[in-house]
Amino acid sequence: MNPKAEEILGLKCYKSVLDVPDEVDFAVIVVPSRIVPIVLEECGKKGVKAVQIISSGFKELGTPEGVELEKKIVEIGRKYNVRIIGPNTFGLVYTPSKINASFGPREVVEGSIAFITQSGALGIALMGWTILEEIGLSALVSEGNKCDVDEADLLEFFAQDPHTKVVTIYLEGFAPGEGRRFFEVAKKFTKIKPLIVVKGGRSELGEKAVASHTGSLAGSDKIYDAVFKQSGIIRALYIDQMFEWAIALSLGSSPAGSKVVAITNGGGAGVQFTDAACDWGLDFWTPLPEDIQSMFRKYMPPFGSPRNPVDLTGQAGIEAYEGAVYEALMEPRIGSVAVLYCRVAILDPMDFAKAVINAVNRARNEGVEKSVVVGAVGGIDTLEAIKYLRRNKIPAYATPERAAAALSAIHKWAKWVGIVKE
Amino acid sequence: MNPKAEEILGLKCYKSVLDVPDEVDFAVIVVPSRIVPIVLEECGKKGVKAVQIISSGFKELGTPEGVELEKKIVEIGRKYNVRIIGPNTFGLVYTPSKINASFGPREVVEGSIAFITQSGALGIALMGWTILEEIGLSALVSEGNKCDVDEADLLEFFAQDPHTKVVTIYLEGFAPGEGRRFFEVAKKFTKIKPLIVVKGGRSELGEKAVASHTGSLAGSDKIYDAVFKQSGIIRALYIDQMFEWAIALSLGSSPAGSKVVAITNGGGAGVQFTDAACDWGLDFWTPLPEDIQSMFRKYMPPFGSPRNPVDLTGQAGIEAYEGAVYEALMEPRIGSVAVLYCRVAILDPMDFAKAVINAVNRARNEGVEKSVVVGAVGGIDTLEAIKYLRRNKIPAYATPERAAAALSAIHKWAKWVGIVKE
């Protein structure tokens, strides 16, 4: 729609939504803020179910006029029962329907992670990041001023959305009253799907920064932390963690128990994983019982170590990795398997990746699934192998420590829903 | 040297080092372990100053024969005053002399970070990582069994090496007695150059993993932590942190004071930086005094925020960034500047990078240098801009949080040497 054009980019253009002959489900409003009420009123009359208002110039201005204008559009929305996303949003993406109604990048990678952001510029930039890192999204919603639709509403949608497995939120805070409902909805949501949140404004100074950014009440962080725990929300401190953990939860299978085993070709990588596993509260099972040690001993030279970390040594080839990972998957006392790899001349990273994938597939063919994460250290070819593993539904990371953190997110959710006992 | 060849890869081959007509400074020994003593003896007679023994089959075997053989080479080394690196090392790199005597990747990036590793496979894999991330190295030393040369010796070398600005160590532990000397040397070293250490085996379980890996005594972590602090060592927990901080310390200038200001085009990025700055103990200066706020207000629309984070808003272009960063550098009360960027359509990442570089150069031309770090969020073009900034000596990272952590490493060292007061 545009009052002045007959055609835009080869598509027929109407003067008003009221002129459109068909039904309209969803409208994107990008007109100067003072005209938004007029367009919204027309959408209401037309029976449009939901709109997204990209226009800014509302409450975020901090002026009485801005606040007044925002109140007005809320009233119009209620009158006609039109749900509003925004205003002051950069848009919305829903990959199952091939919708990208945002002014962010176009080539969003399809997947099953929904990303909700309360921050505009950071959200757009993170869209670019998901493309770079090949992080598959089902949806992306920039909330803007949240005059109507908020996180709680979106969680209710994503809870029943078959294309979404995990929800991530960059959250800064809530308007008065909004928080209580969010945590009520989140508590139900997390029993169905994992929810990972970065809460901006954790620190006292960050709280002040939030106040001058989105104007939300950041609130005492101790209270947030407690309520996050009670609601089964997985809290990430940093934005890269949020996405790395979402990859784990969107791609990976559930653990078969709490106990974690790490298989490596480098002792140092095993040590780093062990330390990080302890940092993140994983139940790292060491030393392994004698019978499991014997099982692993088959795949290593005499100077290897089967205690856990299971050190296949730098001599490990495809057979050693595939064999050890397969046996770890088939052993019912092991809950999750971390596979670590240091790029050495003897084993190409892509061969390593294929060995892991083969082991996972062989176990699956015998009816066994459990969570597997990979931490692979190396250069450009190792990065390619990490992406290849992700495309094959195995969460893979550039360091053992990140693999441990991601695995802990899987275990946290599994405990919350009772798949794994404490 | 090779007893069976006349020529290898077109180079003349001698049967023994004793047949070489010229002087020999450094020899790389890669013969079966039982022959190592013979070759080493010849090196001693020839007057070789240092050897690196890549061969394995010594103490790391855990057999009496292995221990005996290692003792023997130590004795030969002492007899002839030949310093020994290894055995069981993957080699050594020294980029100023274009030496890469390792079996890791060839195309090491030149720079001023020395990397010492007690772990083999992890060390080789991290060589690949430095190439991928364009992390410039002056040197890389795989210590192997440390039968003679250890971290303390290497620190003494790097302290006076003009090509090395920062030393990083992946450390697992010490042989009895070795630790005390290391910390004594480190305490002097850190007054001259920064030293960043990842200590594997921090956790109780990780300690056990170390015992079965390098056989070192990992030792109580609380003691390590205390001694690290007393020695001015910057402790990283994870390997990616170690390199990210080394980039900051090898490229960046020193702070002009403790106070940190962040300039951003996205409120969310500012909030994330603020939280991380508090996590890492930076002196984040907010709200700024009124006169400094007025100075920044010139570079932003009315809805921006000059309080700190200085939010130039998503409308910020080249002039706004360059102007604000330049003024922050020229303002004597500001110690360090973090420049944050969210990839938005209005400002290309490379233009952003150039704006920062211009501001830094303009200030430098007026005799002002202080530490600047960049946190830039986005896709592939943002990653290119990050690499471009690093090539122009500005430490740049993919998230605001990593920039904060890296800046904290700069400030920690500046406090330790008294450049910045507490």
Coordinates of N, CA, C and O in Angstrom, one line a residue, chain A residues 289-347:
Chain A
P289 N 34.4 -46.9 35.6 CA 34.5 -48.3 36.1 C 35.4 -49.1 35.2 O 35.5 -48.9 34.0
E290 N 36.1 -50.1 35.8 CA 37.1 -50.9 35.1 C 36.6 -51.5 33.8 O 37.3 -51.5 32.8
D291 N 35.3 -52.0 33.8 CA 34.8 -52.6 32.6 C 34.7 -51.6 31.4 O 34.9 -52.0 30.3
I292 N 34.3 -50.4 31.8 CA 34.1 -49.4 30.7 C 35.5 -49.0 30.2 O 35.8 -48.8 29.0
Q293 N 36.5 -48.9 31.1 CA 37.9 -48.6 30.7 C 38.4 -49.6 29.8 O 39.0 -49.3 28.8
S294 N 38.1 -50.9 30.0 CA 38.6 -52.0 29.1 C 38.0 -51.8 27.8 O 38.7 -52.0 26.7
M295 N 36.7 -51.5 27.7 CA 36.0 -51.3 26.5 C 36.7 -50.2 25.6 O 37.0 -50.4 24.4
F296 N 37.1 -49.1 26.3 CA 37.8 -48.0 25.5 C 39.2 -48.3 25.2 O 39.7 -47.8 24.2
R297 N 39.8 -49.2 26.0 CA 41.3 -49.5 25.8 C 41.5 -50.1 24.4 O 42.6 -49.9 23.9
K298 N 40.5 -50.7 23.9 CA 40.6 -51.3 22.5 C 41.0 -50.3 21.4 O 41.5 -50.6 20.4
Y299 N 40.6 -49.0 21.7 CA 40.7 -48.0 20.7 C 41.9 -47.1 20.8 O 42.0 -46.0 20.2
M300 N 42.9 -47.5 21.7 CA 44.0 -46.6 21.9 C 45.3 -47.4 22.1 O 45.3 -48.6 22.4
P301 N 46.4 -46.7 21.8 CA 47.7 -47.4 22.1 C 47.9 -47.5 23.6 O 47.2 -46.9 24.4
P302 N 48.9 -48.3 24.0 CA 49.2 -48.5 25.4 C 49.3 -47.3 26.2 O 49.0 -47.2 27.4
F303 N 49.9 -46.2 25.7 CA 50.1 -45.0 26.4 C 48.9 -44.1 26.5 O 48.9 -42.9 26.9
G304 N 47.7 -44.5 25.9 CA 46.5 -43.8 26.0 C 45.9 -43.9 27.4 O 46.5 -44.6 28.2
S305 N 44.8 -43.2 27.7 CA 44.2 -43.3 29.0 C 42.7 -43.5 28.8 O 42.0 -42.7 28.2
P306 N 42.1 -44.6 29.4 CA 40.7 -44.8 29.3 C 39.9 -44.4 30.6 O 38.8 -44.7 30.7
R307 N 40.6 -43.6 31.4 CA 39.9 -43.2 32.7 C 38.8 -42.2 32.5 O 37.8 -42.3 33.3
N308 N 38.8 -41.4 31.6 CA 37.9 -40.2 31.3 C 38.5 -39.0 31.9 O 38.6 -38.9 33.1
P309 N 38.9 -38.0 31.1 CA 38.8 -38.1 29.6 C 39.4 -39.3 29.0 O 40.5 -39.7 29.4
V310 N 38.7 -39.9 28.0 CA 39.2 -41.1 27.3 C 40.2 -40.5 26.3 O 39.8 -39.9 25.3
D311 N 41.5 -40.7 26.5 CA 42.5 -40.1 25.6 C 43.0 -41.2 24.6 O 43.8 -42.0 24.9
L312 N 42.5 -41.1 23.4 CA 42.8 -42.0 22.3 C 44.2 -41.7 21.8 O 44.8 -42.5 21.0
T313 N 44.8 -40.6 22.2 CA 46.1 -40.0 21.8 C 46.1 -39.5 20.4 O 45.2 -39.7 19.6
G314 N 47.1 -38.7 20.1 CA 47.3 -38.1 18.8 C 47.3 -39.1 17.6 O 47.2 -38.7 16.5
Q315 N 47.5 -40.4 18.0 CA 47.5 -41.4 16.9 C 46.1 -41.8 16.5 O 46.0 -42.6 15.5
A316 N 45.1 -41.3 17.1 CA 43.7 -41.8 16.8 C 43.3 -41.5 15.4 O 43.5 -40.3 14.9
G317 N 42.8 -42.5 14.7 CA 42.3 -42.3 13.4 C 40.8 -42.5 13.3 O 40.1 -42.5 14.4
I318 N 40.3 -42.6 12.1 CA 38.8 -42.7 11.9 C 38.2 -43.9 12.8 O 37.3 -43.7 13.5
E319 N 38.9 -45.1 12.7 CA 38.3 -46.3 13.3 C 38.3 -46.1 14.8 O 37.3 -46.5 15.5
A320 N 39.4 -45.5 15.4 CA 39.4 -45.3 16.8 C 38.3 -44.4 17.3 O 37.6 -44.7 18.3
Y321 N 38.1 -43.3 16.6 CA 37.1 -42.4 17.0 C 35.7 -43.0 16.8 O 34.9 -43.0 17.7
E322 N 35.5 -43.6 15.7 CA 34.1 -44.1 15.4 C 33.8 -45.2 16.4 O 32.7 -45.3 17.0
G323 N 34.8 -46.1 16.7 CA 34.6 -47.2 17.6 C 34.3 -46.7 19.0 O 33.4 -47.1 19.6
A324 N 35.2 -45.8 19.5 CA 35.0 -45.3 20.9 C 33.7 -44.6 21.1 O 33.0 -44.8 22.1
V325 N 33.4 -43.7 20.1 CA 32.1 -43.0 20.2 C 30.9 -43.9 20.2 O 30.0 -43.8 21.0
Y326 N 31.0 -44.8 19.3 CA 29.9 -45.8 19.1 C 29.7 -46.6 20.4 O 28.6 -46.7 21.0
E327 N 30.8 -47.1 21.0 CA 30.6 -47.8 22.3 C 30.1 -47.0 23.4 O 29.4 -47.4 24.2
A328 N 30.6 -45.7 23.4 CA 30.1 -44.8 24.5 C 28.6 -44.6 24.4 O 27.9 -44.5 25.4
L329 N 28.1 -44.5 23.1 CA 26.7 -44.3 22.9 C 25.9 -45.6 23.3 O 24.8 -45.5 23.9
M330 N 26.5 -46.7 23.0 CA 25.8 -48.0 23.3 C 25.8 -48.4 24.8 O 25.0 -49.2 25.2
E331 N 26.7 -47.8 25.5 CA 26.9 -48.1 27.0 C 25.8 -47.4 27.8 O 25.8 -46.2 27.9
P332 N 24.8 -48.1 28.4 CA 23.7 -47.5 29.0 C 24.0 -46.6 30.2 O 23.2 -45.7 30.5
R333 N 25.1 -46.9 30.8 CA 25.4 -46.0 32.0 C 25.9 -44.7 31.7 O 26.0 -43.8 32.5
I334 N 26.3 -44.5 30.4 CA 26.8 -43.1 30.0 C 25.6 -42.3 29.5 O 24.9 -42.8 28.6
G335 N 25.5 -41.1 30.0 CA 24.4 -40.2 29.6 C 24.6 -39.4 28.4 O 23.7 -39.2 27.6
S336 N 25.8 -38.8 28.3 CA 26.2 -37.9 27.2 C 27.6 -38.1 26.8 O 28.4 -38.5 27.7
V337 N 27.9 -37.8 25.6 CA 29.3 -38.0 25.1 C 29.8 -36.7 24.5 O 29.1 -36.1 23.6
A338 N 30.9 -36.3 25.0 CA 31.6 -35.1 24.4 C 32.8 -35.7 23.6 O 33.6 -36.5 24.1
V339 N 32.8 -35.3 22.3 CA 33.9 -35.8 21.4 C 34.8 -34.6 21.1 O 34.4 -33.6 20.6
L340 N 36.1 -34.7 21.5 CA 37.0 -33.6 21.4 C 38.1 -34.0 20.3 O 38.4 -35.1 20.2
Y341 N 38.5 -33.0 19.6 CA 39.5 -33.2 18.5 C 40.5 -32.1 18.5 O 40.1 -30.9 18.5
C342 N 41.7 -32.4 18.4 CA 42.8 -31.4 18.1 C 43.2 -31.7 16.7 O 43.5 -32.8 16.3
R343 N 43.3 -30.7 15.9 CA 43.7 -30.8 14.5 C 45.1 -31.3 14.4 O 46.0 -30.5 14.7
V344 N 45.3 -32.6 14.0 CA 46.7 -33.1 13.9 C 46.8 -33.7 12.5 O 45.8 -33.9 11.8
A345 N 48.0 -33.8 12.0 CA 48.2 -34.2 10.6 C 47.6 -35.6 10.3 O 47.2 -35.9 9.2
I346 N 47.6 -36.5 11.3 CA 47.2 -37.9 11.1 C 45.8 -38.0 10.8 O 45.4 -39.0 10.1
L347 N 44.9 -37.1 11.2 CA 43.5 -37.2 11.0 C 42.9 -35.9 10.5 O 42.8 -34.9 11.2

